[in-house]
Amino acid sequence: MIPFFRHVANELGLTTLSQSSRDVYLLLLTRFIRMFAYGSSTLILALYFEALGIPDTQIGLFMTLTLVGDIAISLGLTIVADRLGRRRVLTLGALLMALSGVVFATTSNYWVLLLAAILGVISPSGSDIGPFRAVEESTLAHLSNAKTRPEIFAWYVIIGTAGTASGTLICGFVTQALQSGGWGQVDSYRITFWAYAAIGLLKAAINLLLSRQCEPDPPAPQKEAPGPPAADDEQQPLLANRAPASKLATVTTLSPNSRFTLLKLCGLFGFDSLGSGMVATSLITFFMKRKFSILERELGTISSAAWVFSCIGTIFAASIAKRIGLIKTMVLTHLPSVIFLILFPFPASLTLTVILLVARASLSSMDQAPRSAFLSAVVLPQERTAVMGIVNTVNTMSQSSGPLITGALAGHGRFWIAFVVAGALKGLYDLGLLAMFVHTKLEGDENGQESSERTDEEEERGTGGRSS
């Protein structure tokens, strides 16, 4: 029986997780509490505005402008994170998160709330916004090696999803309990934002415990690779023959292969993110409450169940990626969830609607860990933080238009169209990803199949031989 359990632990990445450093555990902890805060606030964000008497169009505008404001802050902080210090950037982001929570808990003015969301950190979609994810993923890649990285990223996604599930569940029950005890809607929602602010301060404190190992290594001098480059770029390892990255990586300082790959990926991620913005978690809960008139407690339970099933699906992502590769895992798990998304607004019964929601959630997050691992593999270690920041910025830019479109559709009684269009955009992303990258050969791949492994020489050169 012991070999069986050892095999299961290896397949699920538990062995890798148990051998990880203290810094990895601290990063996973901050991810959990941050996503707990995002999950709780996302459940009631649109409902909070509705309780304040704000029309649907302005709710959509708020979510769009919030994401636009996040673009400037996130891009600026992630671009300079390696020079300023990753721990400092994470702490600054946590303090901005706490500031936003305080403002939301103390004022009802739409424009003040909008300003706080733009300059601070509020997630209108339930997804991870701010500088956190890019910096944390770059740091996790720095603290792990190519073989363990997909499993570390899988648990990063799982723990974040668990945090969101816990946040939505507890927020739903607490809000309903307060309202049953005589609290008004607005006051009951503001308790959530006070908790949000407290979590921001707790996250800032935990970030101070991170060690110097989280900071990037100074770039090592590299010798030019001998011999002429091959003619076919598509069949060459994407990390081969790169110029050394500067300490402060930007689009203009990335190597030519990195820039071209980044351009293609950003174009594809744009379709996916626009679709995600159109059907953000807060908009889904808003749609379900309006259609079925269900209570916040029930909304919280349903949303939490969906996130739990998302966790379960993500657990198997790394194991699947080991067998069929990162790109195929991303596409084959994500594409069926698109079908469930398109069908979501049509059932007349709440039961069938919940089934579609849970089915979609079970598959839709399985591409996140392979996506992060793939992105880490196609750029040099010194480029990771900046590249991940650029990708997250492009994603946020694309998402920012989604709520505005959905708000306009909802205001004209056409809410359901948002789900169909979002599904179509996500389907285009999946097919494009498969067509462009399924045969891409990464460094260390010997079989012509897409792989996340790199040569020991590159690992030692780029990450200083650090492993979890």
XYZ file of C-alpha atoms in Angstrom:
468
model
C 0.000 0.000 0.000
C 2.878 2.377 0.728
C 4.139 2.339 -2.905
C 0.575 3.063 -4.032
C 0.278 6.123 -1.792
C 3.752 7.245 -2.820
C 2.686 6.991 -6.463
C -0.487 8.989 -5.773
C 1.514 11.654 -3.929
C 3.917 11.926 -6.852
C 1.106 12.138 -9.393
C -0.719 14.893 -7.478
C 2.432 16.896 -6.822
C 2.257 16.376 -3.048
C 5.831 15.077 -2.926
C 7.104 18.177 -4.683
C 5.040 20.404 -2.407
C 6.336 18.687 0.751
C 9.938 19.288 -0.353
C 9.422 22.962 -1.127
C 11.037 25.805 0.761
C 9.479 27.994 3.455
C 9.158 30.844 0.972
C 6.963 28.703 -1.272
C 4.620 27.994 1.646
C 4.427 31.689 2.532
C 3.615 32.619 -1.074
C 0.885 29.974 -1.173
C -0.516 31.280 2.110
C -0.694 34.870 0.848
C -2.330 33.580 -2.327
C -5.010 31.805 -0.251
C -5.930 34.775 1.921
C -5.888 37.192 -1.036
C -8.221 35.003 -3.078
C -10.405 34.561 0.029
C -10.799 38.344 0.054
C -11.429 38.496 -3.695
C -14.016 35.703 -3.487
C -15.936 37.363 -0.681
C -15.979 40.833 -2.266
C -16.810 39.554 -5.746
C -19.926 37.769 -4.493
C -21.514 40.999 -3.260
C -19.835 43.695 -5.400
C -22.551 44.067 -8.042
C -25.228 43.525 -5.383
C -23.653 46.295 -3.282
C -23.934 48.749 -6.148
C -27.495 47.666 -6.859
C -28.337 48.276 -3.179
C -26.859 51.771 -3.530
C -29.260 52.416 -6.427
C -26.611 52.442 -9.154
C -27.939 51.391 -12.615
C -26.619 48.383 -14.565
C -24.752 50.498 -17.111
C -22.762 52.247 -14.394
C -22.022 48.928 -12.708
C -20.511 47.686 -15.968
C -18.611 50.970 -16.380
C -17.230 50.646 -12.844
C -15.876 47.167 -13.488
C -14.342 48.234 -16.782
C -12.629 51.328 -15.365
C -11.431 49.339 -12.340
C -9.639 46.942 -14.654
C -8.244 49.836 -16.718
C -6.811 51.396 -13.560
C -5.296 48.058 -12.596
C -3.425 47.991 -15.908
C -1.248 50.991 -15.125
C -0.520 50.000 -11.525
C 0.151 46.326 -12.261
C 2.320 46.930 -15.318
C 4.338 49.636 -13.603
C 4.978 47.572 -10.484
C 5.780 44.303 -12.265
C 8.156 45.977 -14.733
C 10.249 47.394 -11.860
C 9.672 44.525 -9.405
C 13.022 42.833 -9.977
C 14.889 46.130 -9.555
C 12.803 47.562 -6.711
C 12.480 44.213 -4.940
C 9.762 41.608 -5.288
C 8.975 41.593 -1.563
C 8.570 45.373 -1.525
C 6.210 45.290 -4.519
C 4.073 42.555 -2.951
C 3.862 44.518 0.293
C 2.931 47.735 -1.500
C 0.173 45.920 -3.407
C -1.207 44.512 -0.148
C -1.362 47.995 1.390
C -3.241 49.299 -1.668
C -5.653 46.411 -1.232
C -6.263 47.391 2.411
C -6.822 51.032 1.423
C -9.488 50.059 -1.113
C -11.293 47.954 1.474
C -11.463 50.863 3.936
C -12.892 53.234 1.309
C -15.548 50.713 0.204
C -16.561 50.148 3.818
C -16.999 53.838 4.620
C -18.528 55.634 1.611
C -21.468 55.323 -0.801
C -20.353 57.873 -3.396
C -20.001 56.165 -6.764
C -17.108 58.313 -7.970
C -15.141 57.960 -4.740
C -15.598 54.189 -4.909
C -14.483 54.232 -8.532
C -11.369 56.237 -7.676
C -10.511 53.850 -4.822
C -10.904 50.848 -7.107
C -8.762 52.411 -9.858
C -5.923 53.521 -7.583
C -6.189 50.570 -5.190
C -6.842 46.858 -5.633
C -10.419 45.558 -5.957
C -11.229 42.491 -8.047
C -14.493 42.964 -9.961
C -14.236 39.556 -11.588
C -12.987 37.289 -8.813
C -9.773 36.766 -10.777
C -6.342 37.644 -9.465
C -5.627 41.303 -10.243
C -2.909 43.695 -9.134
C 0.833 43.001 -9.320
C 0.593 39.900 -7.136
C 0.264 37.016 -9.564
C 3.029 38.003 -11.976
C 5.520 38.616 -9.171
C 4.520 35.503 -7.227
C 4.646 33.222 -10.263
C 8.030 34.588 -11.265
C 9.265 34.004 -7.720
C 7.865 30.460 -7.618
C 9.557 29.716 -10.938
C 12.769 31.094 -9.416
C 12.403 28.823 -6.356
C 11.699 25.659 -8.374
C 13.121 23.835 -11.385
C 11.615 22.898 -14.727
C 10.480 19.419 -13.643
C 8.728 20.543 -10.458
C 7.408 23.858 -11.767
C 4.103 22.567 -13.274
C 3.228 20.898 -9.947
C 4.076 24.006 -7.909
C 1.953 26.127 -10.253
C -0.887 23.603 -10.061
C -0.982 23.906 -6.273
C -0.706 27.672 -6.585
C -3.922 27.608 -8.636
C -5.591 25.028 -6.371
C -4.899 26.969 -3.194
C -6.086 30.200 -4.800
C -9.287 28.509 -5.930
C -9.800 27.086 -2.454
C -9.430 30.588 -1.049
C -12.039 31.930 -3.444
C -14.428 29.088 -2.589
C -14.011 29.722 1.134
C -14.505 33.458 0.695
C -17.710 33.165 -1.303
C -19.172 30.557 1.050
C -18.435 32.456 4.260
C -19.434 35.808 2.768
C -22.796 34.404 1.659
C -23.598 32.968 5.080
C -22.358 35.991 7.050
C -24.221 38.462 4.838
C -27.461 36.503 5.068
C -27.092 36.075 8.842
C -26.570 39.815 9.320
C -29.595 40.667 7.184
C -31.711 38.125 9.066
C -30.583 39.798 12.290
C -31.945 43.154 11.169
C -28.978 44.677 9.345
C -29.652 46.577 6.137
C -28.261 45.343 2.826
C -25.651 48.074 2.485
C -24.373 47.696 6.061
C -24.171 43.911 5.773
C -22.129 44.220 2.569
C -19.740 46.706 4.191
C -18.688 44.139 6.794
C -17.156 42.202 3.903
C -15.093 45.218 2.856
C -13.822 45.735 6.418
C -12.658 42.113 6.352
C -11.112 42.780 2.929
C -9.056 45.651 4.387
C -7.913 43.521 7.339
C -6.787 40.758 4.984
C -4.741 43.292 3.014
C -2.865 44.248 6.181
C -2.343 40.590 7.114
C -0.977 39.866 3.655
C 1.457 42.780 3.946
C 2.723 41.402 7.266
C 3.260 37.904 5.831
C 5.185 39.341 2.867
C 7.712 40.768 5.336
C 8.587 37.185 6.366
C 9.804 36.228 2.874
C 13.548 35.639 2.592
C 16.162 37.135 0.287
C 15.949 33.951 -1.816
C 12.782 35.355 -3.410
C 14.758 38.103 -5.135
C 16.269 37.500 -8.589
C 19.859 36.418 -9.046
C 22.178 38.896 -10.776
C 22.453 38.015 -14.479
C 25.472 35.851 -15.246
C 27.654 36.536 -18.309
C 26.871 34.190 -21.159
C 29.012 33.022 -24.026
C 27.731 33.158 -27.574
C 26.505 29.850 -28.874
C 28.716 28.572 -31.729
C 27.433 27.717 -35.136
C 24.842 29.293 -37.452
C 21.181 29.370 -36.423
C 18.819 26.907 -38.025
C 16.442 28.186 -40.677
C 13.253 26.803 -39.182
C 12.395 28.819 -36.074
C 9.398 26.666 -35.210
C 11.558 23.588 -34.675
C 14.149 25.309 -32.495
C 14.037 25.398 -28.705
C 12.554 28.731 -27.737
C 15.293 29.389 -25.194
C 18.195 28.734 -27.514
C 20.721 31.367 -28.635
C 19.214 34.181 -26.604
C 20.879 37.402 -25.767
C 21.266 37.986 -22.049
C 18.372 39.886 -20.533
C 18.977 43.197 -18.835
C 18.297 43.685 -15.163
C 15.164 45.683 -15.977
C 13.383 43.721 -18.708
C 10.863 45.462 -20.942
C 9.352 44.619 -24.321
C 12.237 46.333 -26.135
C 14.920 44.475 -24.173
C 13.430 41.002 -24.645
C 15.216 38.691 -27.053
C 13.679 38.414 -30.565
C 12.287 34.915 -29.918
C 10.714 36.083 -26.664
C 9.099 39.102 -28.319
C 7.619 37.062 -31.159
C 6.313 34.362 -28.815
C 4.949 36.991 -26.427
C 3.147 38.739 -29.292
C 1.384 35.542 -30.335
C 0.467 34.571 -26.796
C -0.858 38.020 -25.928
C -3.042 38.009 -29.030
C -4.577 34.676 -28.020
C -4.882 35.524 -24.333
C -6.715 38.694 -25.360
C -9.627 36.669 -26.776
C -9.816 34.499 -23.678
C -9.632 37.436 -21.274
C -12.283 39.477 -23.078
C -14.599 36.497 -22.742
C -13.716 36.190 -19.053
C -14.450 39.864 -18.492
C -17.876 39.524 -20.056
C -18.831 36.715 -17.662
C -16.961 37.741 -14.501
C -17.967 35.917 -11.335
C -19.748 38.972 -9.938
C -21.783 39.244 -13.156
C -22.654 35.535 -13.063
C -23.972 35.856 -9.492
C -25.820 39.019 -10.525
C -27.409 37.141 -13.451
C -28.477 34.218 -11.261
C -29.942 36.442 -8.539
C -31.906 38.469 -11.091
C -33.167 35.400 -12.964
C -34.013 33.122 -10.021
C -34.358 35.612 -7.095
C -32.173 33.540 -4.779
C -30.689 34.670 -1.459
C -27.069 35.679 -0.885
C -26.515 32.585 1.273
C -27.626 30.327 -1.566
C -25.533 32.312 -4.048
C -22.511 31.889 -1.799
C -23.095 28.151 -1.471
C -23.505 27.693 -5.222
C -20.420 29.776 -6.036
C -18.380 27.989 -3.391
C -19.399 24.590 -4.751
C -18.311 25.680 -8.210
C -14.908 26.770 -6.878
C -14.495 23.480 -4.969
C -15.064 21.492 -8.153
C -12.613 23.824 -9.870
C -10.044 22.832 -7.221
C -10.676 19.154 -7.852
C -10.165 19.591 -11.590
C -6.971 21.570 -11.161
C -5.433 18.868 -8.941
C -5.146 16.616 -11.991
C -3.792 19.271 -14.384
C -0.104 18.636 -13.665
C -0.530 14.870 -13.950
C -2.252 15.216 -17.317
C 0.404 17.658 -18.535
C 3.138 15.101 -17.787
C 1.496 12.709 -20.224
C 0.192 14.831 -23.105
C 2.116 18.105 -22.760
C 1.263 21.583 -21.586
C -0.505 22.919 -24.688
C -2.727 19.885 -25.217
C -3.685 19.943 -21.550
C -4.631 23.609 -21.791
C -6.824 23.118 -24.858
C -8.430 19.744 -24.192
C -9.547 20.731 -20.680
C -10.632 24.277 -21.507
C -12.587 23.694 -24.722
C -15.398 21.589 -23.161
C -15.921 24.299 -20.520
C -16.657 26.721 -23.370
C -19.652 24.610 -24.392
C -21.028 24.688 -20.843
C -20.569 28.467 -20.751
C -22.558 28.986 -23.960
C -25.406 26.803 -22.648
C -25.427 28.424 -19.174
C -28.070 31.188 -19.682
C -30.700 29.013 -21.387
C -32.106 26.552 -18.777
C -35.312 27.645 -17.094
C -34.555 25.669 -13.911
C -32.047 26.637 -11.253
C -30.892 23.011 -10.886
C -29.791 22.662 -14.506
C -28.195 26.111 -14.406
C -26.125 25.100 -11.362
C -25.101 21.838 -13.057
C -23.772 23.767 -16.051
C -21.999 26.238 -13.758
C -20.281 23.468 -11.793
C -19.405 21.504 -14.939
C -17.789 24.567 -16.444
C -15.913 25.355 -13.220
C -14.534 21.809 -13.041
C -12.695 22.275 -16.331
C -12.189 25.987 -16.900
C -9.278 26.397 -14.445
C -7.332 23.315 -15.494
C -5.414 25.336 -18.083
C -4.017 27.880 -15.599
C -1.093 25.889 -14.158
C 0.055 24.551 -17.562
C -0.256 28.084 -18.956
C 2.015 29.500 -16.254
C 4.503 26.658 -16.664
C 4.578 27.143 -20.445
C 5.050 30.892 -20.096
C 7.905 30.337 -17.629
C 9.565 27.927 -20.037
C 9.621 30.191 -23.092
C 11.445 33.143 -21.538
C 14.734 33.528 -19.694
C 14.642 33.669 -15.887
C 15.588 37.363 -15.934
C 12.625 38.078 -18.219
C 9.943 36.192 -16.310
C 8.643 38.874 -13.967
C 8.384 41.505 -16.710
C 6.886 39.083 -19.254
C 4.301 37.771 -16.795
C 3.469 41.346 -15.886
C 3.008 42.224 -19.562
C 0.806 39.171 -20.122
C -1.305 39.967 -17.061
C -1.616 43.562 -18.264
C -2.809 42.434 -21.693
C -5.274 40.089 -19.999
C -6.577 42.906 -17.809
C -6.859 45.280 -20.785
C -8.918 42.701 -22.632
C -11.055 41.946 -19.576
C -11.757 45.629 -19.008
C -14.079 45.892 -21.999
C -16.096 42.841 -20.991
C -18.150 44.200 -18.076
C -19.026 47.336 -20.060
C -20.406 45.198 -22.896
C -22.276 42.908 -20.498
C -23.662 45.881 -18.550
C -25.040 47.392 -21.759
C -26.573 44.048 -22.790
C -28.115 43.539 -19.326
C -29.556 47.045 -19.373
C -31.383 46.214 -22.618
C -32.658 42.805 -21.463
C -30.066 40.855 -23.473
C -27.918 39.513 -20.636
C -27.822 36.017 -22.167
C -25.943 37.199 -25.265
C -22.877 37.914 -23.132
C -22.451 34.214 -22.313
C -22.720 33.143 -25.951
C -20.230 35.733 -27.198
C -17.837 34.989 -24.330
C -17.934 31.291 -25.160
C -17.198 31.972 -28.821
C -14.176 34.143 -27.930
C -12.802 31.483 -25.599
C -13.272 28.833 -28.271
C -11.218 30.905 -30.722
C -8.473 31.168 -28.095
C -8.351 27.387 -27.647
C -8.219 26.621 -31.360
C -5.605 29.317 -31.995
C -3.415 28.060 -29.167
C -3.544 24.529 -30.531
C -2.726 25.651 -34.084
C 0.194 27.920 -33.144
C 1.925 26.061 -30.329
C 1.079 22.350 -30.335
C 4.359 21.472 -32.123
C 6.479 24.040 -30.326
C 9.679 22.525 -29.007
C 10.943 23.813 -25.670
C 14.451 23.647 -24.329
C 15.373 20.135 -23.217
C 12.779 18.437 -25.414
C 14.272 15.451 -27.179
C 11.221 13.841 -28.726
C 9.749 16.619 -30.807
C 6.804 16.805 -28.463
C 5.890 19.937 -26.510
C 7.406 19.691 -23.033
C 8.057 21.873 -20.045
C 11.514 20.483 -19.317
C 14.766 22.370 -19.828
C 18.363 21.214 -19.934
C 20.265 21.107 -16.695
C 22.741 23.563 -18.168
C 20.039 26.222 -18.761
C 18.544 25.656 -15.328
C 21.936 26.075 -13.694
C 22.702 29.169 -15.758
C 19.292 30.823 -15.448
C 18.191 29.944 -11.933
C 21.439 29.313 -10.226
C 20.592 25.626 -9.856
C 17.907 26.428 -7.277
C 15.232 23.816 -6.790
C 12.389 23.372 -4.419
